mmCIF file of C-alpha atoms in Angstrom:
data_model
loop_
_atom_site.group_PDB
_atom_site.id
_atom_site.type_symbol
_atom_site.label_atom_id
_atom_site.label_comp_id
_atom_site.label_asym_id
_atom_site.label_seq_id
_atom_site.Cartn_x
_atom_site.Cartn_y
_atom_site.Cartn_z
ATOM 1 C CA VAL A 4 -36.825 128.070 125.634
ATOM 2 C CA GLY A 5 -37.416 126.137 122.401
ATOM 3 C CA LEU A 6 -39.371 123.472 124.291
ATOM 4 C CA VAL A 7 -41.573 126.093 125.937
ATOM 5 C CA THR A 8 -42.244 127.755 122.566
ATOM 6 C CA GLY A 9 -43.116 124.399 121.042
ATOM 7 C CA LEU A 10 -45.529 123.561 123.820
ATOM 8 C CA MET A 11 -47.183 126.968 123.528
ATOM 9 C CA SER A 12 -47.689 126.346 119.804
ATOM 10 C CA ALA A 13 -49.145 122.947 120.640
ATOM 11 C CA VAL A 14 -51.601 124.546 123.066
ATOM 12 C CA LEU A 15 -52.782 126.887 120.285
ATOM 13 C CA TRP A 16 -53.149 123.859 118.064
ATOM 14 C CA MET A 17 -55.277 122.234 120.752
ATOM 15 C CA ALA A 18 -57.560 125.228 120.768
ATOM 16 C CA LYS A 19 -58.052 124.958 117.001
ATOM 17 C CA ALA A 20 -58.483 121.201 117.206
ATOM 18 C CA SER A 21 -61.332 121.585 119.659
ATOM 19 C CA LYS A 22 -63.369 123.189 116.868
ATOM 20 C CA GLN A 23 -63.013 120.195 114.501
ATOM 21 C CA GLU A 24 -65.727 117.718 113.695
ATOM 22 C CA PRO A 25 -66.458 114.999 116.343
ATOM 23 C CA GLN A 26 -64.972 112.199 114.199
ATOM 24 C CA ASP A 27 -61.557 113.963 114.304
ATOM 25 C CA GLN A 28 -61.523 114.335 118.065
ATOM 26 C CA ASP A 29 -60.163 110.884 119.066
ATOM 27 C CA SER A 30 -56.662 111.458 117.668
ATOM 28 C CA ASN A 31 -56.646 114.964 119.082
ATOM 29 C CA ILE A 32 -57.375 113.698 122.602
ATOM 30 C CA VAL A 33 -54.236 111.545 122.549
ATOM 31 C CA MET A 34 -52.111 114.485 121.392
ATOM 32 C CA GLN A 35 -53.600 116.753 124.034
ATOM 33 C CA GLN A 36 -52.792 114.237 126.785
ATOM 34 C CA MET A 37 -49.172 114.031 125.626
ATOM 35 C CA ILE A 38 -48.839 117.802 125.672
ATOM 36 C CA LEU A 39 -50.347 118.078 129.147
ATOM 37 C CA GLU A 40 -47.944 115.425 130.449
ATOM 38 C CA GLY A 41 -45.038 117.396 128.955
ATOM 39 C CA LEU A 42 -46.183 120.566 130.703
ATOM 40 C CA ALA A 43 -46.470 118.701 134.006
ATOM 41 C CA ALA A 44 -42.923 117.330 133.603
ATOM 42 C CA MET A 45 -41.606 120.857 133.095
ATOM 43 C CA ARG A 46 -43.132 121.918 136.407
ATOM 44 C CA ARG A 47 -41.445 119.095 138.335
ATOM 45 C CA PRO A 48 -38.122 120.138 139.928
ATOM 46 C CA ALA A 49 -35.083 118.537 138.315
ATOM 47 C CA ALA A 50 -33.144 116.072 140.438
ATOM 48 C CA ARG A 51 -30.136 117.809 141.982
ATOM 49 C CA LYS A 52 -26.765 116.238 142.620
ATOM 50 C CA PRO A 53 -24.321 116.993 145.434
ATOM 51 C CA THR A 54 -21.720 119.667 144.689
ATOM 52 C CA TYR A 55 -18.018 119.947 145.466
ATOM 53 C CA ILE A 56 -17.377 123.130 147.457
ATOM 54 C CA PHE A 57 -13.776 124.349 147.612
ATOM 55 C CA SER A 58 -13.161 125.086 151.296
ATOM 56 C CA TYR A 59 -10.173 127.238 152.176
ATOM 57 C CA GLY A 60 -11.192 128.818 155.493
ATOM 58 C CA ALA A 61 -12.875 127.621 158.669
ATOM 59 C CA ASN A 62 -14.817 124.939 156.779
ATOM 60 C CA MET A 63 -11.603 122.961 156.341
ATOM 61 C CA SER A 64 -12.106 121.978 159.994
ATOM 62 C CA THR A 65 -14.155 118.795 160.301
ATOM 63 C CA GLU A 66 -15.406 119.961 163.676
ATOM 64 C CA ARG A 67 -16.626 123.227 162.141
ATOM 65 C CA VAL A 68 -18.516 121.326 159.456
ATOM 66 C CA ARG A 69 -20.096 119.117 162.115
ATOM 67 C CA GLN A 70 -21.117 122.154 164.184
ATOM 68 C CA ARG A 71 -22.965 123.470 161.152
ATOM 69 C CA ASP A 72 -24.933 120.188 160.921
ATOM 70 C CA MET A 73 -23.412 119.308 157.571
ATOM 71 C CA VAL A 74 -22.074 115.989 156.344
ATOM 72 C CA ALA A 75 -19.289 115.815 153.766
ATOM 73 C CA LEU A 76 -20.070 112.920 151.426
ATOM 74 C CA ASP A 77 -16.527 113.081 150.097
ATOM 75 C CA CYS A 78 -13.412 115.145 150.831
ATOM 76 C CA VAL A 79 -10.566 115.760 148.366
ATOM 77 C CA ASN A 80 -7.352 117.728 148.947
ATOM 78 C CA THR A 81 -7.132 120.240 146.110
ATOM 79 C CA THR A 82 -5.610 123.501 144.933
ATOM 80 C CA LEU A 83 -7.274 126.490 143.307
ATOM 81 C CA GLU A 84 -4.776 127.637 140.698
ATOM 82 C CA GLY A 85 -4.433 131.310 139.761
ATOM 83 C CA TYR A 86 -5.771 132.603 143.092
ATOM 84 C CA ARG A 87 -4.337 133.837 146.378
ATOM 85 C CA LEU A 88 -5.647 133.685 149.916
ATOM 86 C CA THR A 89 -6.379 136.951 151.654
ATOM 87 C CA PHE A 90 -8.602 138.222 154.455
ATOM 88 C CA ASN A 91 -10.291 141.232 152.867
ATOM 89 C CA HIS A 92 -13.819 140.332 153.908
ATOM 90 C CA ARG A 93 -14.887 143.241 156.114
ATOM 91 C CA GLY A 94 -15.242 140.880 159.045
ATOM 92 C CA GLY A 95 -11.620 139.764 158.728
ATOM 93 C CA TYR A 96 -12.579 136.439 157.160
ATOM 94 C CA ALA A 97 -10.793 134.562 154.395
ATOM 95 C CA ASN A 98 -11.344 135.211 150.719
ATOM 96 C CA VAL A 99 -9.809 134.090 147.427
ATOM 97 C CA VAL A 100 -8.917 136.602 144.723
ATOM 98 C CA ALA A 101 -7.439 136.133 141.277
ATOM 99 C CA CYS A 102 -3.652 136.339 141.094
ATOM 100 C CA ASP A 103 -1.632 136.320 137.867
ATOM 101 C CA LEU A 104 1.715 135.483 139.469
ATOM 102 C CA PRO A 105 3.103 132.190 138.096
ATOM 103 C CA GLY A 106 2.509 129.373 140.570
ATOM 104 C CA ALA A 107 0.027 131.318 142.720
ATOM 105 C CA CYS A 108 -2.579 129.043 144.260
ATOM 106 C CA VAL A 109 -4.698 128.370 147.333
ATOM 107 C CA HIS A 110 -4.715 124.968 149.009
ATOM 108 C CA GLY A 111 -7.883 123.571 150.532
ATOM 109 C CA VAL A 112 -10.340 120.704 150.547
ATOM 110 C CA ALA A 113 -13.206 120.014 148.181
ATOM 111 C CA LEU A 114 -16.193 118.983 150.282
ATOM 112 C CA LEU A 115 -18.965 117.094 148.505
ATOM 113 C CA LEU A 116 -22.172 118.485 149.997
ATOM 114 C CA SER A 117 -25.810 117.612 149.406
ATOM 115 C CA PRO A 118 -28.093 120.294 147.919
ATOM 116 C CA GLY A 119 -29.584 120.835 151.377
ATOM 117 C CA ASP A 120 -26.177 121.343 152.981
ATOM 118 C CA VAL A 121 -25.106 123.718 150.207
ATOM 119 C CA ALA A 122 -28.229 125.789 150.850
ATOM 120 C CA ARG A 123 -27.538 125.713 154.599
ATOM 121 C CA LEU A 124 -23.955 126.852 154.029
ATOM 122 C CA LYS A 125 -25.062 129.695 151.748
ATOM 123 C CA ARG A 126 -27.304 131.020 154.518
ATOM 124 C CA ALA A 127 -24.425 130.838 157.012
ATOM 125 C CA GLU A 128 -21.788 132.516 154.830
ATOM 126 C CA TYR A 129 -22.816 136.177 155.082
ATOM 127 C CA GLY A 130 -21.132 138.489 152.592
ATOM 128 C CA TYR A 131 -20.161 135.733 150.154
ATOM 129 C CA LYS A 132 -21.446 134.413 146.834
ATOM 130 C CA LEU A 133 -20.949 131.016 145.217
ATOM 131 C CA VAL A 134 -19.134 130.966 141.880
ATOM 132 C CA ASP A 135 -18.030 128.142 139.619
ATOM 133 C CA CYS A 136 -14.441 126.994 139.956
ATOM 134 C CA VAL A 137 -12.021 124.373 138.690
ATOM 135 C CA MET A 138 -9.869 122.600 141.287
ATOM 136 C CA THR A 139 -6.782 120.451 140.876
ATOM 137 C CA PRO A 140 -6.779 117.378 143.168
ATOM 138 C CA TYR A 141 -3.541 116.469 144.931
ATOM 139 C CA LYS A 142 -1.558 113.779 143.178
ATOM 140 C CA GLY A 143 -2.967 110.443 144.256
ATOM 141 C CA SER A 144 -6.123 112.108 145.560
ATOM 142 C CA GLY A 145 -9.489 112.217 143.877
ATOM 143 C CA PRO A 146 -13.219 111.744 144.319
ATOM 144 C CA SER A 147 -14.311 108.542 146.023
ATOM 145 C CA SER A 148 -16.585 106.132 144.205
ATOM 146 C CA PRO A 149 -19.985 106.366 145.915
ATOM 147 C CA VAL A 150 -21.658 103.186 147.058
ATOM 148 C CA ASP A 151 -25.060 104.632 146.231
ATOM 149 C CA GLY A 152 -25.375 106.058 142.727
ATOM 150 C CA ASN A 153 -27.713 108.734 144.068
ATOM 151 C CA VAL A 154 -25.080 110.047 146.481
ATOM 152 C CA GLY A 155 -22.208 110.807 144.114
ATOM 153 C CA PRO A 156 -21.529 114.083 142.321
ATOM 154 C CA ASP A 157 -22.530 114.949 138.796
ATOM 155 C CA PRO A 158 -20.633 112.606 136.424
ATOM 156 C CA ASP A 159 -19.055 115.680 134.814
ATOM 157 C CA ALA A 160 -17.618 116.930 138.133
ATOM 158 C CA GLU A 161 -14.283 115.246 137.430
ATOM 159 C CA ALA A 162 -12.803 115.547 133.979
ATOM 160 C CA ASP A 163 -9.310 115.843 132.495
ATOM 161 C CA GLY A 164 -7.673 115.531 135.903
ATOM 162 C CA VAL A 165 -9.533 118.489 137.409
ATOM 163 C CA LEU A 166 -12.541 118.814 139.659
ATOM 164 C CA HIS A 167 -15.450 121.113 138.844
ATOM 165 C CA GLY A 168 -17.361 122.694 141.684
ATOM 166 C CA LYS A 169 -18.017 125.995 143.406
ATOM 167 C CA VAL A 170 -16.204 128.338 145.775
ATOM 168 C CA PHE A 171 -17.381 131.109 148.098
ATOM 169 C CA VAL A 172 -16.019 134.534 147.100
ATOM 170 C CA ALA A 173 -16.467 137.524 149.398
ATOM 171 C CA THR A 174 -18.717 140.391 148.330
ATOM 172 C CA ASN A 175 -18.608 142.361 151.598
ATOM 173 C CA LEU A 176 -15.102 143.680 151.040
ATOM 174 C CA SER A 177 -12.718 145.736 153.146
ATOM 175 C CA GLU A 178 -12.525 149.427 152.293
ATOM 176 C CA ALA A 179 -8.942 149.739 153.520
ATOM 177 C CA PRO A 180 -6.191 150.956 151.140
ATOM 178 C CA PRO A 181 -4.596 148.346 148.850
ATOM 179 C CA GLY A 182 -2.480 145.886 150.774
ATOM 180 C CA MET A 183 -4.204 146.711 154.051
ATOM 181 C CA LEU A 184 -7.154 145.140 155.869
ATOM 182 C CA GLU A 185 -10.063 146.867 157.535
ATOM 183 C CA ASN A 186 -10.152 144.117 160.159
ATOM 184 C CA ARG A 187 -7.567 141.416 160.718
ATOM 185 C CA PRO A 188 -8.693 137.825 161.367
ATOM 186 C CA SER A 189 -9.035 136.799 164.986
ATOM 187 C CA THR A 190 -6.694 134.311 166.622
ATOM 188 C CA ARG A 191 -9.641 131.914 167.048
ATOM 189 C CA TYR A 192 -10.465 132.108 163.339
ATOM 190 C CA MET A 193 -6.866 131.565 162.261
ATOM 191 C CA THR A 194 -6.686 128.590 164.616
ATOM 192 C CA LEU A 195 -9.546 126.953 162.674
ATOM 193 C CA LEU A 196 -7.548 127.366 159.464
ATOM 194 C CA ARG A 197 -4.349 126.059 161.035
ATOM 195 C CA VAL A 198 -6.197 123.040 162.432
ATOM 196 C CA GLY A 199 -7.871 122.392 159.075
ATOM 197 C CA VAL A 200 -4.700 122.339 156.966
ATOM 198 C CA ARG A 201 -3.007 119.984 159.417
ATOM 199 C CA GLU A 202 -6.049 117.759 159.819
ATOM 200 C CA HIS A 203 -6.174 117.150 156.069
ATOM 201 C CA GLU A 204 -2.374 116.968 155.763
ATOM 202 C CA LEU A 205 -2.146 119.676 153.131
ATOM 203 C CA ASP A 206 1.162 120.565 151.488
ATOM 204 C CA PRO A 207 3.715 121.144 154.300
ATOM 205 C CA LYS A 208 4.991 124.271 152.539
ATOM 206 C CA TYR A 209 1.478 125.696 152.548
ATOM 207 C CA VAL A 210 1.061 124.776 156.224
ATOM 208 C CA GLN A 211 4.308 126.592 157.028
ATOM 209 C CA TRP A 212 3.207 129.615 154.966
ATOM 210 C CA LEU A 213 -0.132 129.766 156.786
ATOM 211 C CA GLU A 214 1.636 129.613 160.152
ATOM 212 C CA ALA A 215 3.645 132.692 159.140
ATOM 213 C CA VAL A 216 0.453 134.474 158.085
ATOM 214 C CA ALA A 217 -1.181 133.668 161.421
ATOM 215 C CA ARG A 218 1.870 135.071 163.188
ATOM 216 C CA ILE A 219 1.436 138.402 161.338
ATOM 217 C CA TYR A 220 -2.047 138.798 162.777
ATOM 218 C CA ARG A 221 -1.045 137.698 166.258
ATOM 219 C CA LEU A 222 1.409 140.599 166.143
ATOM 220 C CA GLY A 223 -1.504 142.949 165.478
ATOM 221 C CA GLN A 224 -0.767 143.840 161.838
ATOM 222 C CA ASN A 225 -3.673 144.700 159.501
ATOM 223 C CA VAL A 226 -1.957 143.766 156.240
ATOM 224 C CA GLU A 227 -2.711 141.359 153.421
ATOM 225 C CA PRO A 228 -0.426 138.317 153.248
ATOM 226 C CA PRO A 229 1.846 137.649 150.268
ATOM 227 C CA PRO A 230 0.468 135.057 147.824
ATOM 228 C CA PHE A 231 1.503 131.457 148.258
ATOM 229 C CA ILE A 232 3.624 130.392 145.272
ATOM 230 C CA THR A 233 4.069 126.729 144.388
ATOM 231 C CA ASP A 234 7.799 125.943 144.231
ATOM 232 C CA GLY A 235 8.405 129.576 145.153
ATOM 233 C CA PRO A 236 11.339 131.114 147.014
ATOM 234 C CA PRO A 237 12.133 130.231 150.639
ATOM 235 C CA LEU A 238 9.675 131.442 153.235
ATOM 236 C CA GLU A 239 12.035 134.209 154.376
ATOM 237 C CA ALA A 240 12.086 135.634 150.847
ATOM 238 C CA GLN A 241 8.298 135.449 150.499
ATOM 239 C CA PHE A 242 7.892 137.486 153.680
ATOM 240 C CA GLU A 243 10.834 139.833 153.165
ATOM 241 C CA ASN A 244 8.503 142.841 153.182
ATOM 242 C CA PHE A 245 7.122 141.856 156.592
ATOM 243 C CA PRO A 246 9.798 143.024 159.070
ATOM 244 C CA TRP A 247 7.691 141.986 162.081
ATOM 245 C CA LEU A 248 8.515 138.348 161.257
ATOM 246 C CA GLU A 249 12.266 138.788 161.094
ATOM 247 C CA GLY A 250 13.989 135.934 162.888
ATOM 248 C CA SER A 251 10.751 133.990 163.476
ATOM 249 C CA LEU A 252 10.483 131.960 160.260
ATOM 250 C CA ASP A 253 12.712 129.063 161.250
#
């Protein structure tokens, strides 16, 4: 804003300068050219860097990403701390919501996507919005060093052991009572998630938890899953309020 105000003042100065005597015009011409070049630079679009997108649903599947004509420039196993996975998008799709339980988190993969692929993904993800997020890479995992300096993420994407990026959060939400879902996820959709977590070798405890969640929906229940808790109680205890799973969490 300050730059725009300064340039506007300079334009007014140019108008006054045009009324000066001819012998004063030479220096004014140089100043005018500099101002015009500054205005032209403001109109040029800023160079955009690829962005890390935290993927926790179907986009964890490499095949799904390929089907959407996208190319992940980098892929990092990460967690989104302070959130839980649910399926309260009205279409029965995955969503992440804030959760204040200690140890609550969502596991997924941070996909480094070009600006064009991010725009393509935004058009495909109906009923979602992109918001800023901070991800924690798995121990021993982190962004790759790009061969081409123009391909890598913003230099500030990784700092203090965390990864800065964006995540899709649902806006088209279920109108079912708390704890219930308007539509449960389909078996096909849950299969994409199950394939994705195994493909990227996510935390085995999270994989086991997701298998239990998928089983709930195969049994026809329209309920929200319990949050995944890092170093939480055994799976049986986490799903103790889900009697349909009794005896099937071995």
